[in-house]
Amino acid sequence: MGHVSTTAKTKPPLNLLNTLLLNLTGSYLSEFPNSDLNDYFCRMNFIIETTLKAVKHLYNTDISAADVNLQETRKEFEGQVTIVTFPFTKFSKKSPEQTGTEIGAFLQNELKEVSGFNVIKGFLNVSLSNEYWINQLYNEILPDDFAVIEPNGKKVMVEYSSPNTNKPLHLGHVRNNLLGFSVSEILAAAGYQVIKTNLVNDRGIHICKSMLAWQKFGNGETPESSGLKGDHLVGKYYVIFDREYKKQQEELKSAGQSEEEAKKNAPLIKEAQEMLQKWEAGDEAVITLWKTMNGWVYTGFAETYKKLGVSFDKFYYESETYLLGKDIIEEGLEKGVFYRKDDNSVWIDLTADGLDEKLVLRSDGTSVYMTQDMGTAQLKYNDYHMDRSIYVVGNEQDYHFKVLFTILKRLGKEGADGLFHLSYGMVDLPSGKMKSREGTVVDADDLMSEMEQTAKEQTEAMGKVDDFTADEKQSLYHIIGMGALKYFLLKVDPKKRLLFDPNESVDFQGHTGPFIQYTHARIRSVLNRANIINEYNSYSNLAVEERDLIVSLTQFPDAIKNAAEAYSPAVIANYVYELAKVYNKFYHEKSILQAEDEESKQFRLRLSAASGKVINKGMKLLGIEVPERM
Ligand code: ARG
């Protein structure tokens, strides 16, 4: 791909990440107007400053730092920093090549860090000295505060998972949970105070269906009595309800009722609706059953969340929020944002925003999904006064959130400008193993067990775990299986629909979590066989593979910031993959333990330690563990 536009007012971010993002999201510059955030430009400020001096000295013109367009040098060229010289030809009145050569010579003369340069088609590629890069390792990367970003004083809420309590979590939830957790970790690493929330849909007709079926057909089954995980047990009765309800519909249809009539008139659905009314009236027996069955579900969810490695700071329950939002209807009517129709229903006209007219309160005065979500947004804001509020919800609700956010903005609600729908596409499975049966979805717990199994098969085939205890093996298979699953789902832009291939995801040689985990284990193994001795620190014979690795490492803080700005774990996933590849190249080209001298060995050990640390931290931002050995 070509160089980034030179006409952008702000400086483009570094090339590698930019390329990644362009590939992933098709956009970058528009989403990242704030280059102040960029660590790269801080680090390269000495180049920018001296370029200003050069332009002043050579062409007697004052320009500002914003006019200096810096990029990472593309892989195929010599150098590490590239300055775009076209904008300066205005002042130099010379060709871009000549201008580049003059500025390059000036930089080399002024800065001891600049060891050389070349000019290709008006791009001035600057090489920084070995000493500069070695110092980057010693003074920037190795210290403990590397890539530790200062708190920015801003609060962000990330709502994710938000399941219904009538059935277990499925593959779609897995993507949701992994995204929500990873984005939270990334935002925290970028300096935000993060509140992870889960809005549990614990009430409504769906849960009444499970309750009713259990009452009728359950014979008192409990998770204890049958050994079935609580959420699966409740889900089983949801399926039974559906089956029995369909039977009744068939009977009514054979007796001459239309499809629609049969749906409405089947005794089971009527009973479920009565149960919901009783729940709303606070009927003791119904509430008790509801609490019991939801309790089973929560125990089951907790287990799944633990396996997934996700957690929450605050749970909201729809049973406590479903009546909220009605006061906002009043407020909106007073402000003239909403209007009432003759049948008493309340609406908002969003045609000016390219949306349509939307019902916000039914004619009988009951709420709709939108009403509740307006109320919940207000409740969240009252609780936390966050600067940003992110909703991790599937793309089938894109329209809902567009409308919700537009309404809240029109109402002038505080925090309305910080609302963001982190929308994601569906996950499919290839046919064969684990393919969902027609009409059913892939269960999250089953999927995780399958992943552990696949990891086990792959690892045993490689035969490297003979000296592991049974417990160690179990834990390793979990780490690898989950690493494979998480990495595969997170390396892709959230918006894209995704085909999850379990076997491909575990490929130790591929663009996978296990490849990166393996690289980490390789590093740990090297480090475990030698001691780092701090006296050795006058290495000077830097090889290209070593320098490239240092260059890669210095990009970590930017990867964090860019991932946070884009709410995209894919930025981190792809960064860590590139780093692992660069490390492996170094590892294959240079002997570490058998290095030519102790000075070289010590340098490479420290370079390895730094790489291991960054890989570990990067994977942690994806919610992925890295093993010591594998
Ligand atoms: N429970 C809902 C569902 O499963 C998702 C809720 C999303 N969050 C929200 N604030 N609307 O479809």
XYZ file of C-alpha atoms and ligand atoms in Angstrom:
642
model
C 0.000 0.000 0.000
C 1.119 3.549 -0.625
C 2.207 6.187 1.793
C -0.454 7.885 3.773
C -1.898 11.104 2.439
C 0.411 14.022 2.870
C -2.433 16.470 2.795
C -3.915 15.391 6.118
C -3.773 18.268 8.560
C -2.601 16.088 11.382
C 0.414 13.879 11.246
C -0.317 10.334 10.227
C 0.438 7.688 12.797
C 3.255 5.289 12.268
C 3.116 3.296 9.128
C 2.895 -0.247 10.410
C -0.114 0.315 12.605
C -1.680 2.515 10.024
C -1.374 -0.217 7.459
C -2.881 -2.703 9.866
C -5.803 -0.480 10.606
C -6.455 0.380 7.033
C -6.590 -3.299 6.266
C -8.776 -4.002 9.226
C -11.233 -1.176 9.216
C -10.736 0.612 5.934
C -10.223 3.828 7.812
C -7.751 5.320 10.149
C -6.985 8.970 9.792
C -10.549 10.088 10.316
C -10.752 8.130 13.518
C -7.470 9.371 14.922
C -7.447 13.104 14.658
C -5.380 13.457 17.797
C -1.761 12.786 17.016
C -0.736 14.224 20.383
C -1.585 10.843 21.747
C 1.095 9.311 19.657
C 4.151 8.064 21.445
C 6.001 7.804 18.140
C 5.963 11.556 17.545
C 7.196 12.200 21.045
C 10.081 9.831 20.562
C 10.909 11.268 17.170
C 10.532 14.850 18.268
C 14.272 15.432 17.928
C 13.978 14.610 14.230
C 11.019 16.940 13.821
C 12.773 19.792 15.652
C 15.919 19.423 13.600
C 13.922 19.261 10.378
C 12.406 22.635 11.312
C 15.913 23.935 11.818
C 16.973 22.512 8.464
C 14.128 24.186 6.609
C 14.897 27.474 8.342
C 18.611 27.211 7.655
C 18.376 25.915 4.085
C 15.309 27.738 2.789
C 14.886 30.520 5.297
C 11.317 29.490 6.061
C 9.562 28.993 9.390
C 7.346 25.943 9.461
C 5.642 24.264 12.395
C 5.987 20.735 13.731
C 2.596 19.886 12.211
C 4.092 20.434 8.753
C 6.621 17.658 9.238
C 5.154 14.416 8.016
C 6.909 11.474 9.693
C 6.350 7.793 9.013
C 7.911 4.496 9.775
C 10.176 3.550 6.909
C 8.696 0.828 4.763
C 10.285 -2.578 5.116
C 11.753 -2.629 1.614
C 13.849 0.500 2.188
C 16.908 1.249 4.252
C 16.207 3.373 7.326
C 13.732 3.548 10.191
C 12.192 7.012 9.959
C 10.841 8.565 6.799
C 10.227 12.263 6.200
C 7.954 13.267 3.363
C 9.707 16.093 1.568
C 7.087 17.139 -1.008
C 5.596 19.862 1.209
C 9.037 21.514 1.503
C 9.589 21.890 -2.249
C 7.405 24.989 -2.070
C 10.186 26.694 -0.121
C 13.213 24.951 -1.575
C 12.102 25.480 -5.194
C 13.997 22.283 -5.906
C 12.986 18.747 -6.774
C 11.779 16.508 -3.955
C 14.926 14.375 -4.369
C 17.262 17.359 -4.042
C 15.272 18.762 -1.139
C 15.421 15.395 0.604
C 19.148 15.134 0.075
C 19.786 18.594 1.506
C 17.641 18.005 4.565
C 19.143 14.547 5.039
C 22.656 15.934 4.995
C 21.663 18.620 7.471
C 20.176 16.044 9.853
C 23.204 13.787 9.636
C 25.472 16.697 10.334
C 23.470 17.993 13.300
C 22.396 14.802 15.013
C 24.730 12.154 16.314
C 21.739 9.755 16.321
C 21.478 9.940 12.536
C 23.881 7.519 10.889
C 22.798 7.829 7.271
C 19.990 8.553 4.837
C 18.694 7.893 1.356
C 16.033 9.580 -0.740
C 13.561 7.644 -2.804
C 11.013 9.573 -4.822
C 10.886 12.431 -2.382
C 10.761 10.240 0.681
C 13.735 10.902 2.917
C 14.588 7.659 4.712
C 16.707 8.265 7.784
C 18.800 5.604 9.504
C 19.306 5.982 13.209
C 22.547 4.809 14.731
C 23.072 1.507 16.475
C 23.846 3.449 19.598
C 20.458 5.127 19.418
C 18.644 1.792 19.196
C 20.740 0.149 21.889
C 19.914 3.054 24.166
C 16.232 2.595 23.365
C 16.476 -0.924 24.685
C 18.389 -0.024 27.838
C 16.679 3.232 28.721
C 13.154 2.892 27.365
C 12.130 -0.703 26.865
C 13.801 -2.550 29.720
C 12.719 -0.252 32.578
C 9.559 -1.351 34.377
C 7.549 1.661 33.317
C 7.814 0.868 29.597
C 4.381 1.152 27.940
C 2.833 2.128 31.265
C 0.514 4.955 30.299
C -0.379 7.600 32.876
C -4.016 7.734 34.016
C -5.888 10.276 31.884
C -8.555 11.005 34.469
C -11.338 9.745 32.194
C -13.933 7.123 33.010
C -15.312 4.712 30.492
C -18.036 2.144 30.973
C -17.975 -1.000 28.882
C -21.227 -2.950 28.868
C -20.797 -6.409 27.481
C -22.109 -9.975 27.652
C -25.648 -8.926 28.696
C -27.244 -12.365 28.352
C -30.817 -13.523 28.782
C -31.388 -15.935 31.633
C -33.433 -18.502 29.738
C -30.535 -20.327 28.125
C -26.768 -20.894 28.248
C -24.201 -18.725 26.488
C -23.437 -19.524 22.852
C -20.790 -18.771 20.247
C -22.090 -15.254 19.624
C -21.738 -14.484 23.338
C -18.186 -15.800 23.206
C -17.204 -13.159 20.669
C -19.073 -10.551 22.679
C -17.397 -11.495 25.968
C -13.917 -11.654 24.498
C -14.322 -8.308 22.761
C -15.782 -6.601 25.802
C -13.130 -7.917 28.146
C -10.227 -7.154 25.813
C -11.422 -3.648 25.005
C -11.732 -3.017 28.749
C -8.169 -4.192 29.348
C -6.875 -2.063 26.478
C -8.684 1.050 27.683
C -7.339 0.514 31.188
C -3.811 0.152 29.790
C -4.328 3.371 27.825
C -5.031 5.275 31.039
C -8.807 5.129 31.402
C -10.654 4.141 34.516
C -12.839 1.315 33.253
C -16.137 0.040 34.644
C -17.115 -3.316 33.174
C -20.850 -3.873 33.350
C -23.240 -6.642 32.462
C -26.922 -5.869 31.896
C -28.662 -9.147 32.576
C -32.017 -9.673 30.935
C -33.512 -11.643 33.801
C -37.224 -11.026 33.270
C -39.850 -11.278 30.586
C -41.741 -13.824 28.605
C -38.636 -15.849 27.716
C -37.805 -16.751 31.290
C -41.486 -17.409 32.063
C -41.461 -19.999 29.273
C -38.607 -21.902 30.945
C -40.294 -21.587 34.332
C -43.620 -22.851 33.063
C -42.115 -25.817 31.230
C -40.124 -26.745 34.312
C -43.257 -26.556 36.451
C -45.175 -28.780 34.064
C -42.584 -31.253 32.902
C -39.647 -30.933 35.281
C -40.579 -33.433 38.011
C -38.604 -31.287 40.422
C -35.301 -31.598 38.547
C -32.514 -29.448 39.995
C -28.852 -29.055 39.045
C -28.055 -31.121 42.133
C -30.509 -33.901 41.330
C -29.502 -34.360 37.701
C -25.968 -33.001 37.683
C -26.840 -30.663 34.832
C -25.194 -27.233 34.874
C -27.811 -24.678 35.968
C -27.942 -22.572 32.818
C -28.140 -25.721 30.699
C -30.956 -27.048 32.841
C -33.003 -23.892 32.409
C -32.189 -23.854 28.703
C -33.425 -27.429 28.438
C -36.854 -26.359 29.665
C -36.891 -23.435 27.284
C -36.481 -25.945 24.460
C -39.158 -28.193 25.965
C -41.538 -25.256 26.140
C -40.981 -24.565 22.500
C -41.542 -28.194 21.528
C -44.784 -28.500 23.497
C -46.001 -25.124 22.314
C -45.483 -26.200 18.695
C -47.431 -29.415 19.327
C -50.345 -27.409 20.640
C -50.211 -25.133 17.635
C -50.343 -28.139 15.320
C -53.384 -29.476 17.146
C -55.165 -26.139 16.854
C -54.288 -25.911 13.193
C -55.694 -29.364 12.470
C -58.832 -28.169 14.220
C -59.038 -25.409 11.633
C -57.279 -22.414 13.176
C -54.935 -20.269 11.160
C -51.193 -20.185 11.927
C -51.581 -16.847 13.652
C -54.630 -17.869 15.677
C -52.935 -21.067 16.766
C -49.876 -19.128 17.924
C -52.043 -16.829 20.010
C -54.491 -19.366 21.340
C -52.235 -22.234 22.380
C -52.865 -22.742 26.116
C -49.138 -22.809 26.929
C -48.424 -19.323 25.615
C -51.463 -17.998 27.445
C -50.206 -19.538 30.650
C -46.755 -18.068 30.137
C -48.301 -14.649 29.637
C -50.353 -15.071 32.798
C -47.192 -16.031 34.626
C -45.506 -12.852 33.435
C -48.441 -10.808 34.706
C -48.219 -12.556 38.044
C -44.492 -11.829 38.141
C -45.169 -8.170 37.481
C -47.779 -8.175 40.257
C -45.194 -9.651 42.624
C -46.930 -13.032 43.084
C -44.931 -14.830 45.745
C -44.881 -18.310 44.252
C -43.894 -17.042 40.836
C -41.187 -14.802 42.274
C -39.796 -17.686 44.322
C -39.589 -19.970 41.314
C -38.077 -17.143 39.260
C -35.408 -16.533 41.877
C -34.603 -20.223 42.151
C -34.246 -20.785 38.435
C -32.306 -17.576 37.827
C -30.049 -18.628 40.691
C -29.253 -21.829 38.818
C -28.489 -19.835 35.719
C -26.165 -17.436 37.551
C -24.174 -20.293 39.038
C -23.816 -21.711 35.538
C -22.884 -18.357 33.981
C -20.291 -17.733 36.688
C -18.585 -20.976 35.742
C -18.588 -20.080 32.043
C -17.291 -16.585 32.725
C -14.518 -18.014 34.844
C -13.467 -20.373 32.077
C -13.613 -17.555 29.569
C -11.519 -15.446 31.934
C -13.889 -12.478 31.927
C -15.225 -10.465 34.853
C -17.511 -7.552 35.675
C -17.440 -4.675 38.134
C -21.167 -4.066 38.139
C -24.247 -6.058 37.213
C -27.458 -4.371 36.177
C -30.627 -6.478 36.074
C -33.536 -5.720 33.792
C -35.927 -6.699 36.597
C -34.673 -3.564 38.319
C -34.486 -1.330 35.261
C -37.450 -2.311 33.073
C -39.719 0.313 34.584
C -37.164 3.080 34.147
C -37.403 5.461 31.243
C -40.998 6.537 31.712
C -39.947 9.771 33.397
C -37.750 10.441 30.370
C -40.875 10.103 28.221
C -42.452 12.933 30.223
C -39.291 14.990 29.931
C -39.185 14.437 26.166
C -42.833 15.391 25.759
C -42.256 18.615 27.689
C -39.187 19.452 25.636
C -41.085 18.727 22.433
C -38.658 15.980 21.471
C -41.457 13.365 21.592
C -45.064 13.643 20.498
C -48.238 11.795 21.460
C -50.515 10.209 18.909
C -54.315 10.030 19.233
C -54.137 6.484 20.566
C -51.927 7.817 23.389
C -48.739 6.150 22.153
C -45.587 8.284 22.248
C -43.191 8.685 19.300
C -40.113 10.470 18.104
C -39.636 11.636 14.526
C -36.061 10.920 13.470
C -36.517 11.399 9.735
C -34.252 14.453 9.815
C -31.457 12.137 10.966
C -32.105 9.667 8.172
C -33.935 7.307 10.526
C -37.687 6.849 10.802
C -40.439 7.449 13.311
C -39.928 5.397 16.398
C -42.334 4.294 19.105
C -41.050 5.030 22.599
C -44.148 4.207 24.655
C -47.088 1.950 23.732
C -50.674 3.226 23.741
C -51.405 1.200 26.887
C -48.559 3.018 28.622
C -46.154 0.079 28.686
C -42.487 0.385 27.809
C -40.647 -0.934 24.807
C -36.983 -1.967 24.602
C -36.057 1.623 23.704
C -37.806 3.052 26.760
C -35.872 0.726 29.041
C -32.578 1.466 27.393
C -33.123 5.220 27.755
C -33.756 4.665 31.439
C -30.791 2.361 31.847
C -28.474 4.818 30.108
C -29.600 7.478 32.585
C -29.138 5.121 35.544
C -25.633 4.197 34.415
C -24.719 7.835 34.032
C -26.126 8.763 37.428
C -24.127 5.934 38.981
C -20.758 6.683 37.388
C -20.725 9.998 35.478
C -18.503 8.373 32.884
C -17.007 10.249 29.958
C -17.653 7.420 27.539
C -20.087 4.554 27.507
C -19.581 1.603 25.214
C -22.173 -1.023 24.342
C -20.760 -4.294 23.039
C -23.771 -5.693 21.200
C -24.205 -7.639 17.938
C -24.789 -5.830 14.668
C -28.419 -6.959 14.499
C -28.995 -4.092 16.936
C -27.192 -1.404 14.925
C -30.434 0.405 14.248
C -31.563 0.247 17.859
C -28.401 1.945 19.076
C -28.411 4.571 16.343
C -31.901 5.510 17.465
C -31.087 5.320 21.180
C -28.039 7.568 20.861
C -29.889 10.057 18.654
C -32.723 10.262 21.168
C -30.360 10.834 24.085
C -28.538 13.556 22.158
C -31.780 15.279 21.221
C -32.804 15.208 24.855
C -29.494 16.919 25.616
C -28.550 14.193 28.088
C -25.183 14.502 29.766
C -22.776 11.899 28.478
C -24.703 11.511 25.217
C -21.657 12.482 23.185
C -19.614 9.692 24.723
C -21.929 6.877 23.632
C -20.553 4.228 21.310
C -21.979 0.995 19.958
C -19.182 -1.540 19.547
C -20.971 -3.610 16.969
C -19.755 -7.004 15.843
C -20.649 -9.546 13.189
C -21.770 -13.135 13.442
C -19.452 -16.057 13.997
C -19.933 -19.139 11.835
C -18.413 -22.566 12.154
C -17.291 -24.698 9.241
C -19.197 -27.898 8.660
C -18.026 -31.048 10.341
C -16.878 -31.132 13.929
C -18.790 -28.750 16.183
C -21.123 -27.633 13.417
C -24.325 -26.484 15.015
C -27.357 -28.586 14.294
C -30.118 -26.973 12.326
C -31.828 -24.425 14.500
C -29.585 -24.814 17.499
C -26.582 -22.735 18.386
C -23.091 -23.752 19.408
C -22.863 -23.828 23.159
C -20.027 -21.845 24.768
C -19.136 -24.534 27.317
C -19.039 -27.250 24.654
C -16.920 -25.067 22.425
C -14.377 -24.445 25.190
C -14.105 -28.166 25.979
C -13.644 -28.919 22.290
C -10.867 -26.340 22.114
C -9.051 -27.942 25.046
C -9.405 -31.288 23.319
C -8.033 -29.930 20.049
C -5.120 -28.315 21.894
C -4.420 -31.628 23.568
C -4.312 -33.512 20.267
C -2.018 -30.962 18.649
C 0.333 -30.827 21.607
C 0.539 -34.590 21.959
C 1.269 -34.896 18.264
C 4.282 -32.643 18.806
C 5.312 -34.779 21.780
C 6.819 -32.052 23.919
C 4.975 -32.547 27.173
C 6.211 -35.930 28.345
C 7.621 -34.540 31.577
C 4.451 -32.568 32.469
C 2.290 -33.764 35.363
C -1.364 -34.478 34.609
C -2.367 -31.166 36.215
C 0.232 -29.242 34.268
C -0.994 -30.809 31.053
C -4.595 -29.960 31.861
C -3.705 -26.362 32.562
C -1.557 -26.151 29.414
C -4.341 -27.473 27.193
C -6.711 -24.946 28.660
C -4.240 -22.099 28.073
C -3.550 -23.179 24.492
C -7.158 -23.985 23.615
C -8.432 -20.687 24.969
C -5.503 -18.811 23.447
C -6.372 -20.280 20.057
C -10.053 -19.411 20.351
C -9.498 -15.917 21.721
C -6.783 -14.967 19.295
C -8.738 -16.198 16.288
C -11.804 -14.187 17.265
C -9.905 -11.058 18.273
C -7.453 -10.702 15.407
C -10.310 -9.792 13.077
C -12.022 -6.431 12.956
C -15.151 -6.740 15.146
C -17.457 -5.615 12.353
C -16.469 -8.459 10.085
C -18.439 -11.673 9.979
C -16.153 -14.496 10.954
C -15.694 -18.156 10.160
C -14.165 -19.852 13.173
C -12.000 -22.781 12.202
C -10.943 -24.672 15.352
C -8.116 -26.590 13.674
C -6.645 -23.578 11.938
C -6.825 -21.609 15.191
C -4.520 -24.086 16.964
C -1.913 -24.224 14.174
C 1.420 -23.642 15.911
C 2.919 -22.228 12.696
C 0.045 -19.970 11.682
C -1.209 -16.496 12.468
C -2.554 -17.861 15.726
C -2.507 -17.508 19.478
C -0.561 -20.753 19.952
C 2.178 -19.517 17.582
C 2.622 -16.469 19.810
C 2.341 -18.562 22.976
C 4.989 -20.871 21.584
C 7.290 -17.927 20.916
C 6.852 -16.835 24.512
C 7.637 -20.324 25.814
C 10.732 -20.368 23.594
C 11.912 -17.092 25.141
C 11.280 -18.339 28.663
C 13.217 -21.474 27.912
C 16.234 -19.444 26.761
C 16.057 -17.204 29.812
C 15.772 -20.141 32.151
C 19.054 -21.488 30.888
C 21.159 -18.390 31.546
C 21.474 -15.507 33.958
C 21.358 -11.871 32.991
C 24.330 -10.045 34.442
C 23.879 -6.313 34.545
C 27.563 -5.352 34.296
C 27.548 -6.156 30.621
C 26.137 -3.125 28.892
C 28.529 -1.849 26.300
C 27.261 -3.817 23.323
C 27.803 -1.973 20.068
C 27.806 -4.494 17.258
C 24.064 -4.322 16.596
C 22.832 -6.682 13.877
C 19.884 -5.911 11.624
C 17.734 -8.607 13.249
C 18.466 -7.135 16.649
C 17.730 -3.620 15.524
C 14.460 -4.647 13.869
C 13.406 -6.296 17.088
C 14.113 -3.151 19.087
C 12.194 -1.082 16.524
C 9.246 -3.452 16.909
C 9.374 -3.264 20.688
C 9.331 0.534 20.697
C 5.976 0.433 18.873
C 4.116 -1.193 21.751
C 2.893 2.012 23.456
C 1.439 3.237 20.171
C -0.268 -0.069 19.578
C -2.001 0.315 22.947
C -3.070 3.879 22.284
C -4.292 3.171 18.779
C -6.175 0.053 19.879
C -7.842 2.094 22.619
C -8.863 4.872 20.247
C -10.300 2.391 17.748
C -11.790 0.072 20.409
C -10.006 -2.630 18.475
C -8.223 -5.603 20.029
C -7.244 -6.513 16.452
C -4.590 -3.771 16.578
C -2.923 -5.439 19.568
C -3.380 -8.934 18.140
C -1.644 -8.007 14.903
C 1.071 -6.034 16.661
C 1.972 -8.975 18.915
C 1.990 -11.311 15.937
C 4.433 -9.062 14.056
C 6.617 -8.834 17.133
C 6.646 -12.619 17.553
C 7.647 -13.021 13.923
C 10.480 -10.496 14.276
C 11.633 -12.262 17.441
C 11.689 -15.624 15.692
C 13.723 -14.170 12.869
C 16.245 -12.857 15.395
C 16.211 -16.201 17.220
C 16.980 -18.144 14.059
C 19.697 -15.773 12.821
C 21.570 -15.143 16.069
C 22.909 -17.539 18.659
C 21.966 -16.466 22.117
C 23.341 -19.023 24.566
C 26.191 -19.869 22.166
C 26.909 -16.243 21.285
C 30.377 -15.249 20.100
C 31.171 -13.484 23.386
C 29.597 -12.760 26.756
C 28.755 -9.167 25.815
C 26.663 -10.363 22.845
C 25.054 -13.118 24.867
C 24.041 -10.711 27.610
C 22.635 -8.239 25.124
C 20.560 -10.909 23.390
C 19.309 -12.240 26.696
C 18.045 -8.818 27.604
C 16.513 -8.356 24.204
C 14.772 -11.691 24.709
C 13.588 -10.713 28.176
C 12.129 -7.490 26.808
C 10.404 -9.352 23.976
C 8.947 -11.902 26.362
C 7.630 -9.156 28.584
C 5.946 -7.284 25.743
C 4.432 -10.443 24.263
C 3.092 -11.353 27.675
C 1.610 -7.897 28.254
C 0.169 -7.710 24.771
C -1.498 -11.097 25.064
C -2.842 -10.122 28.468
C -4.629 -7.217 26.793
C -6.396 -9.845 24.696
C -7.240 -11.861 27.794
C -4.804 -14.574 26.692
C -2.392 -16.317 29.015
C 1.067 -17.340 27.885
C 2.662 -20.527 29.220
C 6.189 -20.777 30.584
C 6.674 -24.030 28.722
C 4.826 -25.821 25.971
N -30.012 -8.849 26.408
C -30.016 -8.271 25.081
C -30.036 -9.379 24.034
O -29.670 -10.484 24.324
C -28.827 -7.402 24.822
C -28.783 -6.168 25.661
C -27.829 -5.178 25.102
N -27.660 -4.011 25.932
C -28.475 -2.965 25.920
N -28.182 -1.972 26.728
N -29.512 -2.887 25.147
O -30.396 -9.106 22.899
